[in-house]
Amino acid sequence: MLSKTSEYAIRALVFIQLQQIQNKRPGVIEIAKEIEAPEAFTAKVLQILTRNHLVQSMKGRGGGFFFKDNKCELTLFDVIQHTEGDLIFKKCGFGLTQCSDENPCPLHDKYDAIRDGFLQIAKAETICSLSQKIISGKAVLNRLVTMN
Amino acid sequence: MLSKTSEYAIRALVFIQLQQIQNKRPGVIEIAKEIEAPEAFTAKVLQILTRNHLVQSMKGRGGGFFFKDNKCELTLFDVIQHTEGDLIFKKCGFGLTQCSDENPCPLHDKYDAIRDGFLQIAKAETICSLSQKIISGKAVLNRLVTMN
DNA sequence: TTATAAAAAGATACCATTGTCCTTTTATAA
DNA sequence: TTATAAAAGGACAATGGTATCTTTTTATAA
Ligand code: FES
Ligand code: FES
């Protein structure tokens, strides 16, 4: 399971992309509301992302977050690397100090396949690809009931 | 990823089973050493398991942990239920308040498959089946270098 | 040029999981 | 029957992830 930080990061980036398509540049307050995350914590998560240039930001009036050159083709793997590292993709499912093909734990064969499947998802899906699913109505960003 | 509590629980139960086959009844100290877990914490984990009758215990001299009627055919799913609940098998991978087929998040299709794969492992593998892999030399319980 | 709006940064608080320690209960062996 | 060995239980401490608050920096609009 991903950490809250990773979840918020991914959801925030998808929302930023959705807004960017409409030529908008959302700020922390709006983003936090839309992804159903606490405001101050969302700000911290976005700080990590901008510090690592996964997304750009502008300070001051009219500022907010956006993708440079409409470049949202970053993978979930990239995002997760910066939010929680890659332990989740490497850890032994049985709890051994390290996973090993040569000296496997009794869960290795099956667990390794699952873990690798998740890695494939993380490397295949991008902020763009997730956004696309939402735009085409095949998926949702949140569980807010919109009352507009 | 499983919690430490779940990992320790599964490893401890497997070790108990391995010992039981040799007509031994290990105690907390030995178990903790073998599964490379802190002693006092291992005791707590074993308390949870015995309270829920996933394994039996005997107090006093010559006491320790064992399976009644050599019954170690409990699934990892059963163990995990008692150690950390089933959130891990149900949670939305994108962080939405609940996972839903009808109203999916953009990760749902792929994530659901992975999560279900893990559930299948947890329901298929038992303490017995894991022990068997160790007995047959196909897997190891720990990364201790045995110096006997 | 000043007021305002927004992100960045730093400090701190909260909470669940993980981990430790000490006392009590229970069974066995001597 | 007493000493001993072991699990059970209760209270507490450490840690890391999550969350909050306040101040500082920066950019824009008026
Ligand atoms: S050794 Fe345990 S998952 Fe690879
Ligand atoms: S709705 Fe997100 S995983 Fe099912």
Short mmCIF file of C-alpha atoms (C1' of nucleotides) and ligand atoms in Angstrom, two decimals:
data_model
loop_
_atom_site.label_atom_id
_atom_site.label_comp_id
_atom_site.label_asym_id
_atom_site.label_seq_id
_atom_site.Cartn_x
_atom_site.Cartn_y
_atom_site.Cartn_z
CA MET A 1 0.00 0.00 0.00
CA LEU A 2 1.19 3.47 -0.86
CA SER A 3 1.78 6.05 1.85
CA LYS A 4 -0.64 8.95 2.23
CA THR A 5 2.12 11.20 0.96
CA SER A 6 2.36 9.21 -2.28
CA GLU A 7 -1.40 9.09 -2.72
CA TYR A 8 -1.79 12.82 -2.18
CA ALA A 9 1.12 13.51 -4.52
CA ILE A 10 -0.35 11.47 -7.36
CA ARG A 11 -3.86 12.81 -6.92
CA ALA A 12 -2.57 16.38 -6.69
CA LEU A 13 -0.53 16.03 -9.86
CA VAL A 14 -3.47 14.57 -11.75
CA PHE A 15 -5.66 17.45 -10.63
CA ILE A 16 -3.04 19.98 -11.67
CA GLN A 17 -2.92 18.38 -15.10
CA LEU A 18 -6.71 18.43 -15.40
CA GLN A 19 -6.69 22.13 -14.59
CA GLN A 20 -3.81 22.87 -16.89
CA ILE A 21 -5.84 21.54 -19.82
CA GLN A 22 -8.33 24.29 -19.03
CA ASN A 23 -5.49 26.80 -18.86
CA LYS A 24 -5.80 27.14 -15.11
CA ARG A 25 -3.10 27.07 -12.48
CA PRO A 26 -4.53 25.84 -9.20
CA GLY A 27 -3.21 26.76 -5.76
CA VAL A 28 -2.78 24.66 -2.63
CA ILE A 29 -6.21 25.42 -1.17
CA GLU A 30 -8.06 24.38 -4.29
CA ILE A 31 -5.90 21.30 -4.80
CA ALA A 32 -6.32 20.13 -1.22
CA LYS A 33 -10.08 20.50 -1.44
CA GLU A 34 -10.28 18.57 -4.69
CA ILE A 35 -8.12 15.66 -3.57
CA GLU A 36 -9.74 15.52 -0.11
CA ALA A 37 -6.48 16.04 1.72
CA PRO A 38 -5.54 18.40 4.56
CA GLU A 39 -4.42 21.77 3.29
CA ALA A 40 -1.15 22.20 5.17
CA PHE A 41 -0.08 18.66 4.48
CA THR A 42 -0.89 19.03 0.80
CA ALA A 43 1.35 22.09 0.79
CA LYS A 44 4.20 20.01 2.20
CA VAL A 45 3.69 17.27 -0.36
CA LEU A 46 3.67 19.80 -3.18
CA GLN A 47 6.86 21.31 -1.78
CA ILE A 48 8.59 17.96 -2.18
CA LEU A 49 7.36 17.68 -5.73
CA THR A 50 8.40 21.16 -6.79
CA ARG A 51 11.78 20.88 -5.05
CA ASN A 52 12.38 17.80 -7.18
CA HIS A 53 11.05 19.45 -10.32
CA LEU A 54 8.25 16.97 -10.84
CA VAL A 55 5.98 19.98 -11.15
CA GLN A 56 6.53 23.72 -11.35
CA SER A 57 5.19 26.48 -9.16
CA MET A 58 4.82 30.24 -9.20
CA LYS A 59 4.74 32.31 -6.03
CA GLY A 60 2.78 35.48 -5.50
CA ARG A 61 -0.49 36.72 -6.87
CA GLY A 62 -1.92 34.53 -9.55
CA GLY A 63 0.56 31.85 -8.63
CA GLY A 64 0.00 28.15 -8.30
CA PHE A 65 1.15 24.83 -9.67
CA PHE A 66 1.57 23.70 -13.27
CA PHE A 67 3.57 21.52 -15.64
CA LYS A 68 6.29 23.13 -17.71
CA ASP A 69 5.77 22.63 -21.45
CA ASN A 70 2.63 20.66 -20.61
CA LYS A 71 5.03 17.91 -19.58
CA CYS A 72 2.98 15.60 -17.37
CA GLU A 73 4.48 12.41 -18.76
CA LEU A 74 6.05 11.39 -15.49
CA THR A 75 5.39 7.90 -14.24
CA LEU A 76 3.89 6.97 -10.91
CA PHE A 77 7.18 5.25 -10.25
CA ASP A 78 9.00 8.57 -10.52
CA VAL A 79 6.57 10.21 -8.14
CA ILE A 80 6.74 7.38 -5.60
CA GLN A 81 10.54 7.46 -5.67
CA HIS A 82 10.47 11.01 -4.39
CA THR A 83 7.67 10.59 -1.87
CA GLU A 84 8.51 7.30 -0.19
CA GLY A 85 11.46 5.70 -1.96
CA ASP A 86 11.49 2.29 -3.57
CA LEU A 87 11.31 -0.07 -0.61
CA ILE A 88 7.79 -0.97 -1.64
CA PHE A 89 9.16 -2.32 -4.94
CA LYS A 90 12.00 -4.30 -3.37
CA LYS A 91 10.97 -5.52 0.06
CA CYS A 92 10.62 -9.21 0.90
CA GLY A 93 6.95 -10.00 1.47
CA PHE A 94 7.85 -12.40 4.27
CA GLY A 95 9.93 -9.79 6.07
CA LEU A 96 13.44 -11.09 5.41
CA THR A 97 16.18 -8.48 5.48
CA GLN A 98 16.39 -8.63 1.71
CA CYS A 99 14.61 -10.34 -1.12
CA SER A 100 16.71 -12.83 -3.08
CA ASP A 101 16.05 -15.11 -6.03
CA GLU A 102 18.86 -17.46 -4.98
CA ASN A 103 17.89 -17.73 -1.36
CA PRO A 104 14.15 -17.16 -1.41
CA CYS A 105 11.66 -17.03 1.42
CA PRO A 106 8.65 -19.36 1.14
CA LEU A 107 6.54 -16.55 -0.31
CA HIS A 108 9.06 -15.36 -2.85
CA ASP A 109 7.83 -17.00 -6.05
CA LYS A 110 4.28 -15.76 -5.75
CA TYR A 111 5.01 -12.49 -3.97
CA ASP A 112 7.72 -11.47 -6.39
CA ALA A 113 5.25 -11.78 -9.25
CA ILE A 114 2.70 -9.56 -7.53
CA ARG A 115 5.26 -6.99 -6.50
CA ASP A 116 6.62 -6.90 -10.02
CA GLY A 117 3.11 -6.51 -11.37
CA PHE A 118 2.73 -3.43 -9.21
CA LEU A 119 6.07 -2.13 -10.42
CA GLN A 120 4.89 -2.56 -14.01
CA ILE A 121 1.79 -0.51 -13.25
CA ALA A 122 3.88 2.19 -11.60
CA LYS A 123 6.21 2.36 -14.58
CA ALA A 124 3.47 2.22 -17.19
CA GLU A 125 0.98 4.70 -15.78
CA THR A 126 1.74 8.40 -15.88
CA ILE A 127 0.05 11.51 -14.63
CA CYS A 128 -1.09 12.04 -18.21
CA SER A 129 -2.50 8.55 -18.60
CA LEU A 130 -4.47 8.75 -15.36
CA SER A 131 -5.76 12.20 -16.28
CA GLN A 132 -6.89 10.86 -19.63
CA LYS A 133 -9.05 8.24 -17.95
CA ILE A 134 -10.76 10.93 -15.94
CA ILE A 135 -11.27 13.20 -18.96
CA SER A 136 -12.82 10.39 -20.93
CA GLY A 137 -15.20 9.67 -18.05
CA LYS A 138 -13.81 6.21 -17.42
CA ALA A 139 -12.63 7.10 -13.92
CA VAL A 140 -13.02 9.69 -11.16
CA LEU A 141 -10.54 11.82 -9.21
CA ASN A 142 -12.45 11.88 -5.95
CA ARG A 143 -15.66 10.90 -4.20
CA LEU A 144 -16.93 14.44 -3.74
CA VAL A 145 -20.51 14.90 -4.83
CA THR A 146 -20.33 17.90 -7.08
CA MET A 147 -23.28 20.23 -6.57
CA ASN A 148 -22.77 22.72 -9.39
CA MET B 1 3.17 -4.36 2.35
CA LEU B 2 2.38 -6.30 5.47
CA SER B 3 2.90 -4.78 8.91
CA LYS B 4 5.79 -5.96 11.05
CA THR B 5 3.22 -7.56 13.32
CA SER B 6 1.87 -9.66 10.45
CA GLU B 7 5.33 -10.61 9.26
CA TYR B 8 6.47 -11.66 12.71
CA ALA B 9 3.24 -13.58 13.24
CA ILE B 10 3.60 -15.58 10.04
CA ARG B 11 7.29 -16.29 10.53
CA ALA B 12 6.73 -17.28 14.16
CA LEU B 13 3.94 -19.69 13.25
CA VAL B 14 6.03 -21.28 10.54
CA PHE B 15 8.90 -21.78 12.99
CA ILE B 16 6.55 -23.28 15.57
CA GLN B 17 5.34 -25.73 12.96
CA LEU B 18 8.89 -26.64 11.94
CA GLN B 19 9.70 -27.35 15.58
CA GLN B 20 6.52 -29.27 16.16
CA ILE B 21 7.50 -31.73 13.45
CA GLN B 22 10.54 -32.51 15.58
CA ASN B 23 8.29 -32.88 18.62
CA LYS B 24 9.55 -29.67 20.14
CA ARG B 25 7.60 -26.82 21.67
CA PRO B 26 9.56 -23.59 21.35
CA GLY B 27 9.32 -20.64 23.71
CA VAL B 28 9.33 -16.91 23.01
CA ILE B 29 13.08 -16.45 23.35
CA GLU B 30 13.91 -19.17 20.86
CA ILE B 31 11.19 -18.07 18.44
CA ALA B 32 12.28 -14.43 18.54
CA LYS B 33 15.86 -15.39 17.86
CA GLU B 34 14.95 -17.59 14.94
CA ILE B 35 12.67 -15.09 13.24
CA GLU B 36 15.04 -12.17 13.91
CA ALA B 37 12.46 -10.18 15.82
CA PRO B 38 12.66 -8.37 19.18
CA GLU B 39 11.84 -10.68 22.06
CA ALA B 40 9.26 -8.62 23.93
CA PHE B 41 7.47 -7.67 20.76
CA THR B 42 7.39 -11.26 19.59
CA ALA B 43 5.77 -12.14 22.91
CA LYS B 44 3.05 -9.57 22.24
CA VAL B 45 2.42 -10.89 18.76
CA LEU B 46 2.19 -14.45 20.05
CA GLN B 47 -0.26 -13.26 22.69
CA ILE B 48 -2.57 -12.01 19.95
CA LEU B 49 -2.32 -15.33 18.14
CA THR B 50 -3.00 -17.49 21.18
CA ARG B 51 -5.84 -15.26 22.36
CA ASN B 52 -7.44 -15.87 18.98
CA HIS B 53 -6.66 -19.58 19.05
CA LEU B 54 -4.54 -19.52 15.93
CA VAL B 55 -1.93 -21.35 17.97
CA GLN B 56 -1.88 -22.91 21.43
CA SER B 57 0.41 -22.23 24.37
CA MET B 58 1.39 -23.82 27.67
CA LYS B 59 2.59 -21.79 30.62
CA GLY B 60 5.12 -22.90 33.17
CA ARG B 61 8.14 -25.14 32.99
CA GLY B 62 8.48 -26.94 29.73
CA GLY B 63 5.85 -24.63 28.25
CA GLY B 64 5.86 -22.96 24.87
CA PHE B 65 3.86 -22.70 21.68
CA PHE B 66 2.39 -25.46 19.52
CA PHE B 67 -0.47 -26.40 17.22
CA LYS B 68 -3.30 -28.47 18.62
CA ASP B 69 -3.82 -31.74 16.73
CA ASN B 70 -0.94 -30.72 14.49
CA LYS B 71 -3.43 -28.31 12.91
CA CYS B 72 -1.32 -25.75 11.10
CA GLU B 73 -3.62 -25.50 8.10
CA LEU B 74 -4.50 -21.88 8.72
CA THR B 75 -4.16 -19.47 5.83
CA LEU B 76 -2.06 -16.33 5.79
CA PHE B 77 -5.34 -14.52 5.27
CA ASP B 78 -6.59 -15.78 8.63
CA VAL B 79 -3.41 -14.66 10.34
CA ILE B 80 -3.43 -11.23 8.72
CA GLN B 81 -7.07 -10.71 9.70
CA HIS B 82 -6.08 -10.97 13.33
CA THR B 83 -2.88 -8.97 13.15
CA GLU B 84 -3.83 -6.02 10.97
CA GLY B 85 -7.33 -6.52 9.62
CA ASP B 86 -8.32 -6.61 5.98
CA LEU B 87 -7.81 -3.02 4.85
CA ILE B 88 -4.86 -4.18 2.80
CA PHE B 89 -7.19 -6.40 0.75
CA LYS B 90 -9.84 -3.73 0.21
CA LYS B 91 -8.21 -0.31 0.04
CA CYS B 92 -8.28 1.85 -3.09
CA GLY B 93 -4.77 2.06 -4.51
CA PHE B 94 -5.32 5.69 -5.48
CA GLY B 95 -6.44 6.63 -1.97
CA LEU B 96 -10.15 7.13 -2.51
CA THR B 97 -12.35 6.61 0.53
CA GLN B 98 -13.50 3.30 -0.86
CA CYS B 99 -12.77 1.13 -3.84
CA SER B 100 -15.65 0.70 -6.26
CA ASP B 101 -16.13 -1.17 -9.53
CA GLU B 102 -18.94 1.15 -10.59
CA ASN B 103 -17.15 4.38 -9.81
CA PRO B 104 -13.49 3.49 -10.23
CA CYS B 105 -10.40 5.57 -9.72
CA PRO B 106 -7.98 5.74 -12.66
CA LEU B 107 -5.86 2.96 -11.14
CA HIS B 108 -8.70 0.63 -10.35
CA ASP B 109 -8.58 -1.83 -13.24
CA LYS B 110 -4.92 -2.63 -12.88
CA TYR B 111 -4.64 -2.20 -9.12
CA ASP B 112 -7.66 -4.34 -8.38
CA ALA B 113 -6.06 -7.21 -10.27
CA ILE B 114 -2.83 -6.94 -8.28
CA ARG B 115 -4.60 -6.62 -4.95
CA ASP B 116 -6.76 -9.60 -5.79
CA GLY B 117 -3.66 -11.55 -6.75
CA PHE B 118 -2.26 -10.88 -3.31
CA LEU B 119 -5.54 -11.95 -1.74
CA GLN B 120 -5.36 -15.21 -3.67
CA ILE B 121 -1.87 -15.85 -2.31
CA ALA B 122 -3.01 -15.08 1.21
CA LYS B 123 -5.94 -17.46 0.90
CA ALA B 124 -3.98 -20.21 -0.81
CA GLU B 125 -0.85 -20.31 1.31
CA THR B 126 -0.98 -21.74 4.81
CA ILE B 127 1.48 -22.11 7.65
CA CYS B 128 1.77 -25.74 6.60
CA SER B 129 2.43 -24.96 2.95
CA LEU B 130 5.13 -22.42 3.79
CA SER B 131 6.73 -24.82 6.25
CA GLN B 132 6.77 -27.50 3.59
CA LYS B 133 8.81 -25.31 1.28
CA ILE B 134 11.38 -24.82 4.00
CA ILE B 135 11.51 -28.51 4.87
CA SER B 136 12.04 -29.43 1.25
CA GLY B 137 14.88 -26.93 1.03
CA LYS B 138 13.15 -24.78 -1.54
CA ALA B 139 13.02 -21.77 0.79
CA VAL B 140 14.48 -20.36 3.99
CA LEU B 141 12.95 -19.04 7.22
CA ASN B 142 15.59 -16.44 7.95
CA ARG B 143 18.93 -14.98 6.88
CA LEU B 144 20.84 -16.19 9.90
CA VAL B 145 24.05 -17.95 9.07
CA THR B 146 23.75 -21.16 11.00
CA MET B 147 27.06 -22.14 12.60
CA ASN B 148 26.22 -25.59 13.93
"C1'" DT C 1 5.48 51.85 -4.51
"C1'" DT C 2 2.49 49.59 -1.73
"C1'" DA C 3 -0.83 46.12 -0.55
"C1'" DT C 4 -2.03 41.65 -1.40
"C1'" DA C 5 -1.86 36.91 -2.64
"C1'" DA C 6 0.49 32.95 -3.01
"C1'" DA C 7 4.24 29.33 -2.29
"C1'" DA C 8 8.38 28.09 0.74
"C1'" DA C 9 10.17 27.11 4.93
"C1'" DG C 10 10.64 25.97 9.75
"C1'" DA C 11 8.92 24.48 14.03
"C1'" DT C 12 5.91 21.83 16.40
"C1'" DA C 13 2.04 18.52 17.52
"C1'" DC C 14 -0.44 14.18 16.92
"C1'" DC C 15 -1.00 9.42 16.38
"C1'" DA C 16 -0.42 4.50 15.23
"C1'" DT C 17 2.89 1.15 14.97
"C1'" DT C 18 6.65 -0.73 16.94
"C1'" DG C 19 9.26 -1.85 20.80
"C1'" DT C 20 10.56 -2.32 26.04
"C1'" DC C 21 10.04 -3.34 30.89
"C1'" DC C 22 8.04 -5.02 34.98
"C1'" DT C 23 4.63 -7.70 37.46
"C1'" DT C 24 1.37 -11.53 37.69
"C1'" DT C 25 -0.27 -16.03 36.74
"C1'" DT C 26 0.40 -20.83 35.90
"C1'" DA C 27 2.55 -25.14 35.34
"C1'" DT C 28 6.25 -28.28 36.19
"C1'" DA C 29 10.33 -30.37 38.37
"C1'" DA C 30 12.88 -31.14 42.18
"C1'" DT D 1 5.60 -27.89 48.90
"C1'" DT D 2 8.81 -24.99 47.16
"C1'" DA D 3 11.74 -23.13 43.57
"C1'" DT D 4 11.83 -22.33 38.92
"C1'" DA D 5 10.54 -21.56 34.26
"C1'" DA D 6 7.52 -19.96 31.16
"C1'" DA D 7 3.48 -17.28 29.12
"C1'" DA D 8 0.11 -13.40 30.08
"C1'" DG D 9 -0.76 -8.90 31.05
"C1'" DG D 10 -0.28 -3.99 31.95
"C1'" DA D 11 2.09 0.21 31.58
"C1'" DC D 12 5.11 2.80 29.22
"C1'" DA D 13 8.72 4.61 25.60
"C1'" DA D 14 10.53 5.40 20.91
"C1'" DT D 15 9.78 6.14 16.16
"C1'" DG D 16 8.02 7.60 11.85
"C1'" DG D 17 4.35 9.10 9.15
"C1'" DT D 18 0.78 12.39 9.25
"C1'" DA D 19 -0.89 16.89 10.20
"C1'" DT D 20 -0.92 21.89 11.82
"C1'" DC D 21 0.62 26.56 12.53
"C1'" DT D 22 3.38 30.60 11.92
"C1'" DT D 23 6.79 33.24 9.57
"C1'" DT D 24 9.32 34.36 5.43
"C1'" DT D 25 9.96 35.00 0.62
"C1'" DT D 26 8.35 36.26 -3.86
"C1'" DA D 27 5.50 37.86 -7.44
"C1'" DT D 28 1.69 40.51 -9.11
"C1'" DA D 29 -2.05 43.95 -9.18
"C1'" DA D 30 -3.62 48.16 -7.89
S1 FES E 1 12.81 -13.41 -0.52
FE1 FES E 1 10.88 -12.98 0.31
S2 FES E 1 9.85 -12.06 -1.35
FE2 FES E 1 11.79 -12.48 -2.18
S1 FES E 2 -11.39 2.61 -6.88
FE1 FES E 2 -9.26 2.86 -6.68
S2 FES E 2 -8.55 0.84 -6.66
FE2 FES E 2 -10.68 0.55 -6.87
#
